[in-house]
CSV table of C-alpha atoms in Angstrom, one decimal:
chain,number,residue,atom,x,y,z
A,1,MET,CA,105.4,-54.2,-42.1
A,2,SER,CA,104.2,-58.4,-41.3
A,3,GLN,CA,101.0,-58.1,-39.9
A,4,VAL,CA,99.5,-62.1,-37.5
A,5,ARG,CA,95.5,-61.5,-37.5
A,6,ILE,CA,93.2,-64.2,-35.0
A,7,GLN,CA,90.2,-63.6,-35.9
A,8,THR,CA,86.4,-65.0,-35.8
A,9,GLU,CA,85.3,-63.5,-39.5
A,10,ASP,CA,86.2,-64.4,-42.9
A,11,PHE,CA,89.2,-62.9,-45.1
A,12,ASP,CA,89.1,-62.1,-48.5
A,13,LEU,CA,92.6,-63.7,-50.6
A,14,GLY,CA,92.4,-60.6,-53.4
A,15,ALA,CA,92.3,-57.5,-50.2
A,16,GLU,CA,94.4,-58.8,-48.5
A,17,VAL,CA,97.6,-59.6,-51.3
A,18,ARG,CA,96.2,-56.3,-52.7
A,19,GLU,CA,97.0,-54.3,-49.3
A,20,LEU,CA,100.3,-56.4,-48.2
A,21,ARG,CA,102.4,-55.5,-51.9
A,22,ALA,CA,100.5,-51.6,-52.1
A,23,ASN,CA,102.6,-48.8,-52.6
A,24,ASN,CA,105.6,-50.8,-52.9
A,25,PRO,CA,107.4,-51.5,-56.4
A,26,LYS,CA,110.1,-53.8,-55.5
A,27,VAL,CA,107.5,-56.8,-55.0
A,28,GLY,CA,108.1,-58.5,-57.8
A,29,ALA,CA,106.7,-62.1,-55.8
A,30,VAL,CA,103.1,-62.5,-53.7
A,31,VAL,CA,102.5,-66.4,-53.0
A,32,SER,CA,100.2,-66.9,-51.2
A,33,PHE,CA,98.0,-70.1,-49.2
A,34,VAL,CA,94.7,-71.1,-48.4
A,35,GLY,CA,93.4,-73.3,-46.1
A,36,THR,CA,90.2,-74.8,-46.1
A,37,VAL,CA,88.5,-76.6,-43.6
A,38,ARG,CA,87.6,-80.5,-45.4
A,39,ASP,CA,84.4,-83.2,-45.6
A,40,LEU,CA,86.4,-85.7,-44.7
A,41,ASN,CA,89.5,-86.7,-42.1
A,42,ASP,CA,90.8,-89.8,-41.1
A,43,GLY,CA,88.0,-92.3,-43.0
A,44,SER,CA,85.4,-89.7,-40.9
A,45,ALA,CA,83.0,-87.3,-42.5
A,46,VAL,CA,83.4,-84.4,-40.6
A,47,ALA,CA,80.6,-81.7,-40.0
A,48,ALA,CA,81.6,-78.8,-38.1
A,49,MET,CA,85.3,-77.9,-37.3
A,50,GLU,CA,86.7,-75.9,-33.3
A,51,LEU,CA,90.2,-74.2,-33.6
A,52,GLU,CA,90.7,-73.0,-30.0
A,53,HIS,CA,93.9,-71.2,-28.7
A,54,TYR,CA,95.7,-68.7,-26.8
A,55,PRO,CA,94.7,-65.2,-26.8
A,56,GLY,CA,98.0,-62.6,-27.2
A,57,MET,CA,100.5,-66.3,-26.5
A,58,THR,CA,99.0,-66.8,-30.4
A,59,GLU,CA,100.2,-63.8,-32.3
A,60,LYS,CA,103.5,-63.5,-30.6
A,61,SER,CA,103.8,-67.1,-30.8
A,62,ILE,CA,103.3,-67.0,-35.1
A,63,MET,CA,105.6,-64.0,-35.0
A,64,SER,CA,108.1,-65.5,-33.9
A,65,ILE,CA,106.9,-67.3,-36.7
A,66,VAL,CA,107.4,-64.4,-39.4
A,67,GLU,CA,110.5,-62.8,-38.3
A,68,ARG,CA,112.4,-66.4,-38.5
A,69,ALA,CA,110.8,-66.5,-42.1
A,70,LYS,CA,112.2,-63.8,-43.1
A,71,ALA,CA,115.7,-64.3,-41.0
A,72,ARG,CA,115.8,-66.9,-43.3
A,73,TRP,CA,114.8,-65.8,-46.9
A,74,PRO,CA,115.1,-61.1,-47.9
A,75,LEU,CA,110.8,-60.3,-48.3
A,76,PHE,CA,110.0,-57.2,-47.7
A,77,ASP,CA,105.7,-58.3,-45.5
A,78,ALA,CA,103.9,-61.4,-44.5
A,79,LEU,CA,100.8,-61.9,-43.1
A,80,VAL,CA,99.4,-64.5,-41.2
A,81,VAL,CA,96.1,-64.8,-40.8
A,82,HIS,CA,94.3,-67.7,-39.3
A,83,ARG,CA,90.1,-68.3,-38.6
A,84,VAL,CA,89.1,-69.4,-35.0
A,85,GLY,CA,86.2,-70.5,-33.8
A,86,PRO,CA,83.8,-72.4,-35.4
A,87,LEU,CA,84.1,-73.1,-39.0
A,88,LYS,CA,82.1,-75.7,-41.8
A,89,PRO,CA,83.7,-77.4,-44.3
A,90,MET,CA,84.8,-75.1,-47.3
A,91,GLU,CA,85.3,-72.6,-44.8
A,92,GLN,CA,89.2,-70.3,-45.3
A,93,ILE,CA,91.2,-71.5,-42.4
A,94,VAL,CA,94.2,-69.7,-42.3
A,95,LEU,CA,96.1,-67.4,-44.7
A,96,VAL,CA,99.2,-67.0,-45.3
A,97,VAL,CA,101.3,-64.6,-47.9
A,98,THR,CA,104.0,-63.2,-48.1
A,99,ALA,CA,106.5,-60.6,-51.3
A,100,ALA,CA,109.2,-61.4,-51.9
A,101,ALA,CA,111.9,-59.5,-55.1
A,102,HIS,CA,111.7,-63.4,-56.5
A,103,ARG,CA,109.4,-66.2,-56.4
A,104,ALA,CA,111.6,-68.9,-55.3
A,105,GLU,CA,112.0,-66.9,-51.0
A,106,ALA,CA,108.8,-65.5,-51.8
A,107,PHE,CA,107.6,-69.6,-52.1
A,108,ALA,CA,109.8,-71.2,-49.0
A,109,ALA,CA,108.9,-68.7,-47.5
A,110,CYS,CA,105.5,-69.4,-47.6
A,111,GLU,CA,106.0,-72.6,-47.6
A,112,PHE,CA,108.2,-72.4,-44.3
A,113,ILE,CA,106.0,-70.2,-42.5
A,114,ILE,CA,102.8,-72.5,-43.3
A,115,ASP,CA,104.6,-76.0,-42.3
A,116,TYR,CA,105.6,-74.5,-38.2
A,117,LEU,CA,102.1,-73.7,-38.7
A,118,LYS,CA,100.3,-76.6,-38.6
A,119,THR,CA,103.1,-77.8,-35.7
A,120,ALA,CA,104.4,-75.4,-33.9
A,121,ALA,CA,101.3,-73.2,-33.5
A,122,PRO,CA,99.2,-73.2,-30.5
A,123,PHE,CA,96.3,-74.4,-31.7
A,124,TRP,CA,93.9,-77.2,-30.9
A,125,LYS,CA,91.3,-78.3,-33.5
A,126,LYS,CA,88.8,-80.1,-32.6
A,127,GLU,CA,86.7,-81.7,-35.7
A,128,HIS,CA,82.7,-82.5,-35.2
A,129,THR,CA,82.1,-85.9,-37.0
A,130,PRO,CA,78.6,-88.7,-37.2
A,131,GLN,CA,80.7,-90.4,-34.3
A,132,GLY,CA,81.3,-87.8,-32.2
A,133,ALA,CA,82.9,-84.6,-31.5
A,134,ARG,CA,87.8,-85.7,-31.5
A,135,TRP,CA,90.4,-83.5,-30.9
A,136,VAL,CA,92.6,-83.2,-33.7
A,137,ASP,CA,96.2,-83.9,-33.3
A,138,ALA,CA,99.7,-83.2,-35.7
A,139,ARG,CA,99.6,-86.0,-39.1
A,140,VAL,CA,102.9,-87.3,-39.3
A,141,THR,CA,103.2,-86.2,-42.8
A,142,ASP,CA,103.4,-82.6,-41.3
A,143,GLU,CA,106.2,-83.8,-38.8
A,144,ALA,CA,108.7,-84.3,-41.8
A,145,ALA,CA,107.2,-81.2,-43.6
A,146,LEU,CA,108.9,-79.1,-40.4
A,147,ALA,CA,112.5,-81.2,-40.4
A,148,LYS,CA,113.2,-80.0,-43.6
A,149,TRP,CA,113.5,-77.3,-41.9
A,150,ALA,CA,116.0,-77.8,-39.7
């Protein structure tokens, strides 16, 4: 059963993977992606990042992305944990985990989910830099990554 969680608290990668694959001997591949806050973006130092979202709408949007991945690849399960609130460099922002019988499907589905999260999920990111706070837009490279799934 796929799960989407939006939370302020950190997550434990090992614990999340153990729970996802528990009691399913058919799982032959588990792929995970962890995104973290960088200390530099667009040439400026980043002291902190704030993530905002619309509760309810965000979870529904992300679950739709996960369901699209499950329709494309034979996944046993998928998990998305996305943090919101204030975060500092090196802190974890997002976790995507996919479980399948084989690695190719697990890798492709994980990449698909994160590519859609970066461009289509309703999150708003504000970076705090020495020059002041600024909102972060989707990158051209994120849009290009998404285009390959069309």
